[in-house]
Coordinates of C-alpha atoms and ligand atoms in Angstrom, one line a residue:
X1 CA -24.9 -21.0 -8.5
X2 CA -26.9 -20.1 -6.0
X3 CA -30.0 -22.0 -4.8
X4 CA -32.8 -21.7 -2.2
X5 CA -34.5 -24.2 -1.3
X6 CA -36.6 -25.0 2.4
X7 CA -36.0 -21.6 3.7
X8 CA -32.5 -22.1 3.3
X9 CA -30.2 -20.4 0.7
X10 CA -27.2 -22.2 -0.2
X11 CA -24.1 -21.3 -2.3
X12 CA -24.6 -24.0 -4.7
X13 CA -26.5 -27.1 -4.8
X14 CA -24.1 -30.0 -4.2
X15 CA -24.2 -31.4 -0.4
X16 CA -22.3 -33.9 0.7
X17 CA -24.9 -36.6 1.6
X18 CA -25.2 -38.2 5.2
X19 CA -22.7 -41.2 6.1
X20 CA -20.0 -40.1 3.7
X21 CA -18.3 -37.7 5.3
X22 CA -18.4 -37.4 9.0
X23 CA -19.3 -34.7 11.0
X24 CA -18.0 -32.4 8.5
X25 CA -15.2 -31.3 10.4
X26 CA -13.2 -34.2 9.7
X27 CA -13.4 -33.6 6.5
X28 CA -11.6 -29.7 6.8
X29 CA -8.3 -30.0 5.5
X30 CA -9.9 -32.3 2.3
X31 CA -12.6 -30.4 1.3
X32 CA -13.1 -26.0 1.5
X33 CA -16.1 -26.9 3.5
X34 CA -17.7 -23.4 2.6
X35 CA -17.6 -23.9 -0.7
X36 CA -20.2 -26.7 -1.0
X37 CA -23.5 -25.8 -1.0
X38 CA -24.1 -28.0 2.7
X39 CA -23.5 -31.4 4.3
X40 CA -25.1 -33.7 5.8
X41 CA -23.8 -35.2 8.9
X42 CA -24.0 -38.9 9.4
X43 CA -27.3 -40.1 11.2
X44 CA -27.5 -38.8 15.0
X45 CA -29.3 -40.8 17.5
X46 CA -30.2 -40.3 21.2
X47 CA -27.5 -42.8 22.5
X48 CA -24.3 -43.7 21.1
X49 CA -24.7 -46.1 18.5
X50 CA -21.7 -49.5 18.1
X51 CA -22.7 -50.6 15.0
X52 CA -22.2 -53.3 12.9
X53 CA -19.3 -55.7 13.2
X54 CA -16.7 -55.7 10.1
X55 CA -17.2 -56.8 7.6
X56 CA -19.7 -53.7 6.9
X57 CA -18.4 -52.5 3.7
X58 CA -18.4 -54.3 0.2
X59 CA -17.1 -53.0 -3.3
X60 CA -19.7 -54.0 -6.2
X61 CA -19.9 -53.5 -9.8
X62 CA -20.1 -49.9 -10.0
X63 CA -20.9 -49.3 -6.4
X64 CA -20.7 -50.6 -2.6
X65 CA -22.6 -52.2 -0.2
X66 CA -22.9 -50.8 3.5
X67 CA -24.2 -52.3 6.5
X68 CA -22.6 -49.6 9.4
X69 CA -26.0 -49.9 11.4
X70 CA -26.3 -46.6 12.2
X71 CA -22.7 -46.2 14.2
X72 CA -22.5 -42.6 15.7
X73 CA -21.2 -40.7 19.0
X74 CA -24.8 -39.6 20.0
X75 CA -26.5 -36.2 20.2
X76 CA -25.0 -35.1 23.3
X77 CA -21.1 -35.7 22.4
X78 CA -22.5 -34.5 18.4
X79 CA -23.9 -31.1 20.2
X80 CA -20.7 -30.8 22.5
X81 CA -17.9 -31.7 20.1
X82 CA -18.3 -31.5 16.7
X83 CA -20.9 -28.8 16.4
X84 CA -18.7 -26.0 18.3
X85 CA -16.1 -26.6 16.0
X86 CA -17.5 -26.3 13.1
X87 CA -18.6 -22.9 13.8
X88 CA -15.0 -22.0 12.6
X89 CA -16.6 -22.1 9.5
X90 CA -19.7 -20.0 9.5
X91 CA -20.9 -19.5 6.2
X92 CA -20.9 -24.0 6.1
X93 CA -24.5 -25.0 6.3
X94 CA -24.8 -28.0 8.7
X95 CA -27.7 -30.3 8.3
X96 CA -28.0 -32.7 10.4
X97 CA -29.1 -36.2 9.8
X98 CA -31.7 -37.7 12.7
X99 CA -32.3 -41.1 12.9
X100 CA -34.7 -42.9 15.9
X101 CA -35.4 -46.5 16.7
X102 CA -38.5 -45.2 17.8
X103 CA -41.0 -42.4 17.0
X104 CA -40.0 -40.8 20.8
X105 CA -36.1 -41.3 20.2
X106 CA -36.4 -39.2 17.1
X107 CA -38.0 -36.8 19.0
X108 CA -35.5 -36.3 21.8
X109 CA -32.8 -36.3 19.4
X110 CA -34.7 -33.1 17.2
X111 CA -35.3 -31.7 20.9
X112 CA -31.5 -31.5 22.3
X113 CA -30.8 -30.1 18.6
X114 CA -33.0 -27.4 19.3
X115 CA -31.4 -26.3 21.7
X116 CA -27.7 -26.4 19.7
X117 CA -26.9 -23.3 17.3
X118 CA -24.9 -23.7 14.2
X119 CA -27.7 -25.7 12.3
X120 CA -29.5 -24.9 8.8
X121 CA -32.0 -27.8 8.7
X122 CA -32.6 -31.4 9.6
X123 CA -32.6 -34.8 7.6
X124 CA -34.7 -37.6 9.0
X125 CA -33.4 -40.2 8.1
X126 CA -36.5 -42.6 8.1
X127 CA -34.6 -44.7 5.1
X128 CA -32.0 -46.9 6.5
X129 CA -32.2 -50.3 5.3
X130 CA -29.6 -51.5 7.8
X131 CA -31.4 -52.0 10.9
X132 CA -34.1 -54.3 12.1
X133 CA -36.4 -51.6 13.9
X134 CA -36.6 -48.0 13.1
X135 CA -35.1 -46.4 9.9
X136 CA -37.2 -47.9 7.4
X137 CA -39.8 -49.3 9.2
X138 CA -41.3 -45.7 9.1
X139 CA -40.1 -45.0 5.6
X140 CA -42.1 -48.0 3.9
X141 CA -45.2 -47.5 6.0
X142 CA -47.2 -44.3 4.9
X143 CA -49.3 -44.7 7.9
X144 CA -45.9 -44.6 10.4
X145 CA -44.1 -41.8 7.8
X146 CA -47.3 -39.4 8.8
X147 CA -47.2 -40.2 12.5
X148 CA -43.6 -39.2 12.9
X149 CA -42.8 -36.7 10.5
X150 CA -46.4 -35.0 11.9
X151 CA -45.0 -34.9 15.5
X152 CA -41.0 -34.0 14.0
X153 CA -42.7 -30.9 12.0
X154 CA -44.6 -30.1 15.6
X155 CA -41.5 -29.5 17.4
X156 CA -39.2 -27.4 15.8
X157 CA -39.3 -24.3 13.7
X158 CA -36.2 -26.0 11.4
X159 CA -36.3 -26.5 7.7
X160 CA -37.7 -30.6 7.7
X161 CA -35.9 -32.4 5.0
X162 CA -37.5 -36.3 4.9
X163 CA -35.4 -38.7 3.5
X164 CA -37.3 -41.3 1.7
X165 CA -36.3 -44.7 0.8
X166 CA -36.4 -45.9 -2.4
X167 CA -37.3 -49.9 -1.2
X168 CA -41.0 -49.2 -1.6
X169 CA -43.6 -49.6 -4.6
X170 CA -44.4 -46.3 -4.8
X171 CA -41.7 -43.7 -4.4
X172 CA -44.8 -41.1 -5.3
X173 CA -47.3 -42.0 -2.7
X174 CA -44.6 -41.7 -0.1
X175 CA -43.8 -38.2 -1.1
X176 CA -47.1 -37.1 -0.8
X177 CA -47.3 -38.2 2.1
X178 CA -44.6 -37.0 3.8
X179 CA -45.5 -33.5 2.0
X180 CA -48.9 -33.6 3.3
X181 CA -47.8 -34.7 7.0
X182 CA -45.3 -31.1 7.1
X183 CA -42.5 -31.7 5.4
X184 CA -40.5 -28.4 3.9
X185 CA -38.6 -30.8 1.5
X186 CA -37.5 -34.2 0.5
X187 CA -34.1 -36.0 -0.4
X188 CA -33.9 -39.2 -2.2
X189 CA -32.9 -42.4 -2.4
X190 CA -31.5 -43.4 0.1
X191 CA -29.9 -46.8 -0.5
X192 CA -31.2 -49.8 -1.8
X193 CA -31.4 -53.1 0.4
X194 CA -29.3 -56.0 -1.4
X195 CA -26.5 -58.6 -0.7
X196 CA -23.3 -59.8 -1.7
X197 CA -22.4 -63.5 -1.8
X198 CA -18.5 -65.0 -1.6
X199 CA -18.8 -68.0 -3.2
X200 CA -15.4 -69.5 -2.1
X201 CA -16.8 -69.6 1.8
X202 CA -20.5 -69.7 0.6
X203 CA -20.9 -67.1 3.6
X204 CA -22.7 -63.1 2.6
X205 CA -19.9 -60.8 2.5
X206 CA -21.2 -58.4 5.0
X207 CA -21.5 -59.7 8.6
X208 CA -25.4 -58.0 8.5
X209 CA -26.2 -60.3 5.5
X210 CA -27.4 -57.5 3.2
X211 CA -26.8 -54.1 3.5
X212 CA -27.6 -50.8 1.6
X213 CA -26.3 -50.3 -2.5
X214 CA -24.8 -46.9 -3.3
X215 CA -23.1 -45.9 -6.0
X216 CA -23.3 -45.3 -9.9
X217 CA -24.8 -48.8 -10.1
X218 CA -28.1 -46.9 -8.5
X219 CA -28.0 -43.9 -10.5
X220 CA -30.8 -44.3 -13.1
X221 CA -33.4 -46.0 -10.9
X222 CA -32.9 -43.0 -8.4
X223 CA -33.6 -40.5 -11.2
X224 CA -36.3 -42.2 -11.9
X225 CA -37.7 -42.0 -8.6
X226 CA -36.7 -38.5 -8.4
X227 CA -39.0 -37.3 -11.4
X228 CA -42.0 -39.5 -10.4
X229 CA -41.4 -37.6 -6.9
X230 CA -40.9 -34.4 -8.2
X231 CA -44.2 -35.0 -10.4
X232 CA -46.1 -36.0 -7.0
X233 CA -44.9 -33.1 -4.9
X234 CA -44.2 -29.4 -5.3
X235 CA -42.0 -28.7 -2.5
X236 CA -37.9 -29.2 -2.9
X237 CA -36.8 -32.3 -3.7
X238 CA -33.0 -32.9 -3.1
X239 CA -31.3 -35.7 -5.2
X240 CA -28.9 -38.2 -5.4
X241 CA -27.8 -42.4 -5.9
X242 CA -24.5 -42.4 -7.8
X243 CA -24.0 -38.5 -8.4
X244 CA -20.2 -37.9 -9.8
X245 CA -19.8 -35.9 -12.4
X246 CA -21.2 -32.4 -13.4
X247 CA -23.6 -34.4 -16.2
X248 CA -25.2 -36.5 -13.4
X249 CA -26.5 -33.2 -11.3
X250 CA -27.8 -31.9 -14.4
X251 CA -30.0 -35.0 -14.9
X252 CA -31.1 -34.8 -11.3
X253 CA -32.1 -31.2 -11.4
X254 CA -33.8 -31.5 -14.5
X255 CA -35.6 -34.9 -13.3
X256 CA -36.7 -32.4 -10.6
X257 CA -33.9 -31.9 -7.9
X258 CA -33.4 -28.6 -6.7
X259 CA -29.9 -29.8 -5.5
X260 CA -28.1 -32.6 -5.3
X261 CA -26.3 -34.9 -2.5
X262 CA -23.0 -36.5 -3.0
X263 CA -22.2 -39.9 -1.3
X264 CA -20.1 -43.0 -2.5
X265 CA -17.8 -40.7 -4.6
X266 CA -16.2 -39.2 -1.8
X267 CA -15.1 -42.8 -1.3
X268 CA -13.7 -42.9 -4.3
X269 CA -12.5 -39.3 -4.4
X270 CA -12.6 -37.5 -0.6
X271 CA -12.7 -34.0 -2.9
X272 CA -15.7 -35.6 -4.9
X273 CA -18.5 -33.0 -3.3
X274 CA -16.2 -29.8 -4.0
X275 CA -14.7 -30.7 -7.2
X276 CA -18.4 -31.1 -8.5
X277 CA -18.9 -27.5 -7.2
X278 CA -16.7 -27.0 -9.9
X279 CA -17.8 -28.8 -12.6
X280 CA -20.9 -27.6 -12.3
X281 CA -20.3 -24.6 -12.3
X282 CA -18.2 -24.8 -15.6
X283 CA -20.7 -27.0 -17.1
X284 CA -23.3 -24.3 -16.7
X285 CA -20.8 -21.2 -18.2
X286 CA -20.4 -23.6 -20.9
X287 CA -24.0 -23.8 -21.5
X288 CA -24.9 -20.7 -21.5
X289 CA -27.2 -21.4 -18.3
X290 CA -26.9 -17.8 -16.2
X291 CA -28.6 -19.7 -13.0
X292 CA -28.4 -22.9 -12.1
X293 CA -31.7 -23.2 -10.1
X294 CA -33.3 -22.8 -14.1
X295 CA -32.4 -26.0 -14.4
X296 CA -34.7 -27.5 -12.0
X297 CA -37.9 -29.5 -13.3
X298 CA -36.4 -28.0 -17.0
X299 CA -36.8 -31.7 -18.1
X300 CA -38.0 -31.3 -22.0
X301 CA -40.5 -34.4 -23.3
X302 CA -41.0 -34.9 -26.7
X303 CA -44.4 -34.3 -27.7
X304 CA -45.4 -32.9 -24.2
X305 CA -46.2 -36.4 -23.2
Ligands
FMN1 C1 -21.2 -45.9 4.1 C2 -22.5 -45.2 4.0 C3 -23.2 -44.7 5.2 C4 -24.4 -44.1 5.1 N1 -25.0 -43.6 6.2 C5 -26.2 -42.9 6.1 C6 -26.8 -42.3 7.2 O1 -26.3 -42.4 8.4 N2 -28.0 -41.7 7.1 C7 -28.6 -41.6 5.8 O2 -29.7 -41.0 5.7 N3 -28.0 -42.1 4.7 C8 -26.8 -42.7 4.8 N4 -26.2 -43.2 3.7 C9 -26.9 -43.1 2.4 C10 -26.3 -41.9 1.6 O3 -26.4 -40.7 2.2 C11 -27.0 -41.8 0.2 O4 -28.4 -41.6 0.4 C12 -26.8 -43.0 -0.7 O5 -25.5 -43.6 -0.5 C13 -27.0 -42.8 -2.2 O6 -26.1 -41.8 -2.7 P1 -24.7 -42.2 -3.4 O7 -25.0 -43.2 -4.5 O8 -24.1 -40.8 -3.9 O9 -23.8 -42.7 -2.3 C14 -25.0 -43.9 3.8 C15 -24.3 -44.3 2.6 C16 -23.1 -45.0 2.7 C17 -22.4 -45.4 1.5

């Protein structure tokens, strides 16, 4: 089950995916945290983030809507608190999610993480669609993408995973160029911008107005955008948008994914990330398929179109 991808080599490929599930080390007596492959912590910024006021979360046909805006303890309480105790677990890969309002807060916060041991890559997180500067103001602007993954890839001898987001045209063109501009690998989608409605009060049901949509409801237009990236790019691509059972990773590894994140279905299930550890795993015994990483770009088209 094992994978490598980025420099890094992980024990599987399922990671739980930034924003669904803490620090990690919340999540310790839920989840064997060194039996998934990595997680993703939720996005760190330079200062301590408030948030959005409630309500930020909405259940949707297959799915949810969030608005959080970005709430988060900051990289110096994230570097003294939660990091030290993870190291309890050593074998746990710890990626961390960075996320700027600017192209010098990114930097800082990748500049104090440096400095901090216990961490296998870093996500940036230049994808959220829940904010009004920063996030995806660099994600949807190839000429802003360049500029700051360029200077993150300058500063720090990390694995760089860019996290794209799907709200542009073309999901290709932006993997180029954050390929071209250093990036060691890619994860996508991030969530999609949209908006909930209740017609009783004639008021949006999230306090932000729209927010980000997660969940099975995404799943086939982020496979989709996986394989056009994966046929853009040749470095790692890691996928998700709706991920819960074994089937699902299969269809984003052989789209292109050389692992996969896991996000709304710990919701649903906190033991979602480690259960598909599992499945997978059985799913590939029962298969016949001796290593899961074959399964990567493995996508058959009839007729070699
Ligand atoms: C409540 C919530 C908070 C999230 N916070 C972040 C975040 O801080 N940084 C980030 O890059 N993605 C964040 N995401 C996006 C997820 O990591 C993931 O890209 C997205 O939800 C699609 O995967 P899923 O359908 O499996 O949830 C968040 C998602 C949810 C539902």
């Amino acid at each position: 089950m094992k994978v490598q991808l980025a420099g890094l080599e992980l024990a599987n490929p399922v990671i739980a995916a930034s924003g669904t599930f803490g620090y990690g080390i919340e999540f310790e007596e839920i989840v064997s945290l060194e039996r998934i492959g990595a997680f993703v912590t939720k996005g760190i910024s330079l200062k301590p983030i408030t948030g959005h006021p409630a309500p930020r979360i909405v259940q949707t046909a297959a799915g949810m809507l969030n608005a959080i805006g970005l709430q988060n303890i900051g990289v110096e309480e994230f570097v003294a608190r939660k990091l030290p105790a993870l190291a309890r677990y050593p074998r746990c890969k710890v990626i961390v999610n960075v996320f700027g309002y600017s192209v010098s807060e990114y930097l800082g916060v990748i500049e104090r993480l440096n400095h901090a041991e216990g961490i296998a890559a870093y996500e940036l997180n230049v994808s959220c669609p829940n904010v009004h500067v920063g996030g995806m103001t660099f994600g949807a602007d190839p000429g802003s993408l360049e500029y700051l993954v360029r200077q993150a890839r300058s500063i720090t001898q990390r694995p760089l995973i860019v996290k794209l987001s799907p709200n542009v045209t073309s999901i290709a063109h932006m993997a180029k160029v954050a390929a071209g501009a250093g990036a060691d690998a890619l994860s996508l989608v991030n969530t999609f911008l949209a908006m909930a409605i209740d017609v009783e009060t004639r008021r949006p049901r999230l306090s932000n107005i729209t927010g980000g949509l997660s969940g099975p409801a995404i799943k086939p237009i982020a496979l989709r955008m996986v394989y056009e990236a994966a046929q853009a790019v040749s470095i790692p691509i890691l996928g998700m948008g709706g991920i819960v059972t074994a089937e699902d990773a299969v269809e984003f590894l052989l789209a292109g994914a050389a692992a996969v994140e896991v996000g709304t279905a710990s919701y649903a299930d906190p033991r979602a990330t480690e259960r598909l550890a599992h499945s997978l795993e059985s799913w590939c015994r029962g298969h016949h398929v001796e290593r899961v990483s074959s399964l990567t770009r493995a996508l058959e088209i009839p007729g070699n179109r």
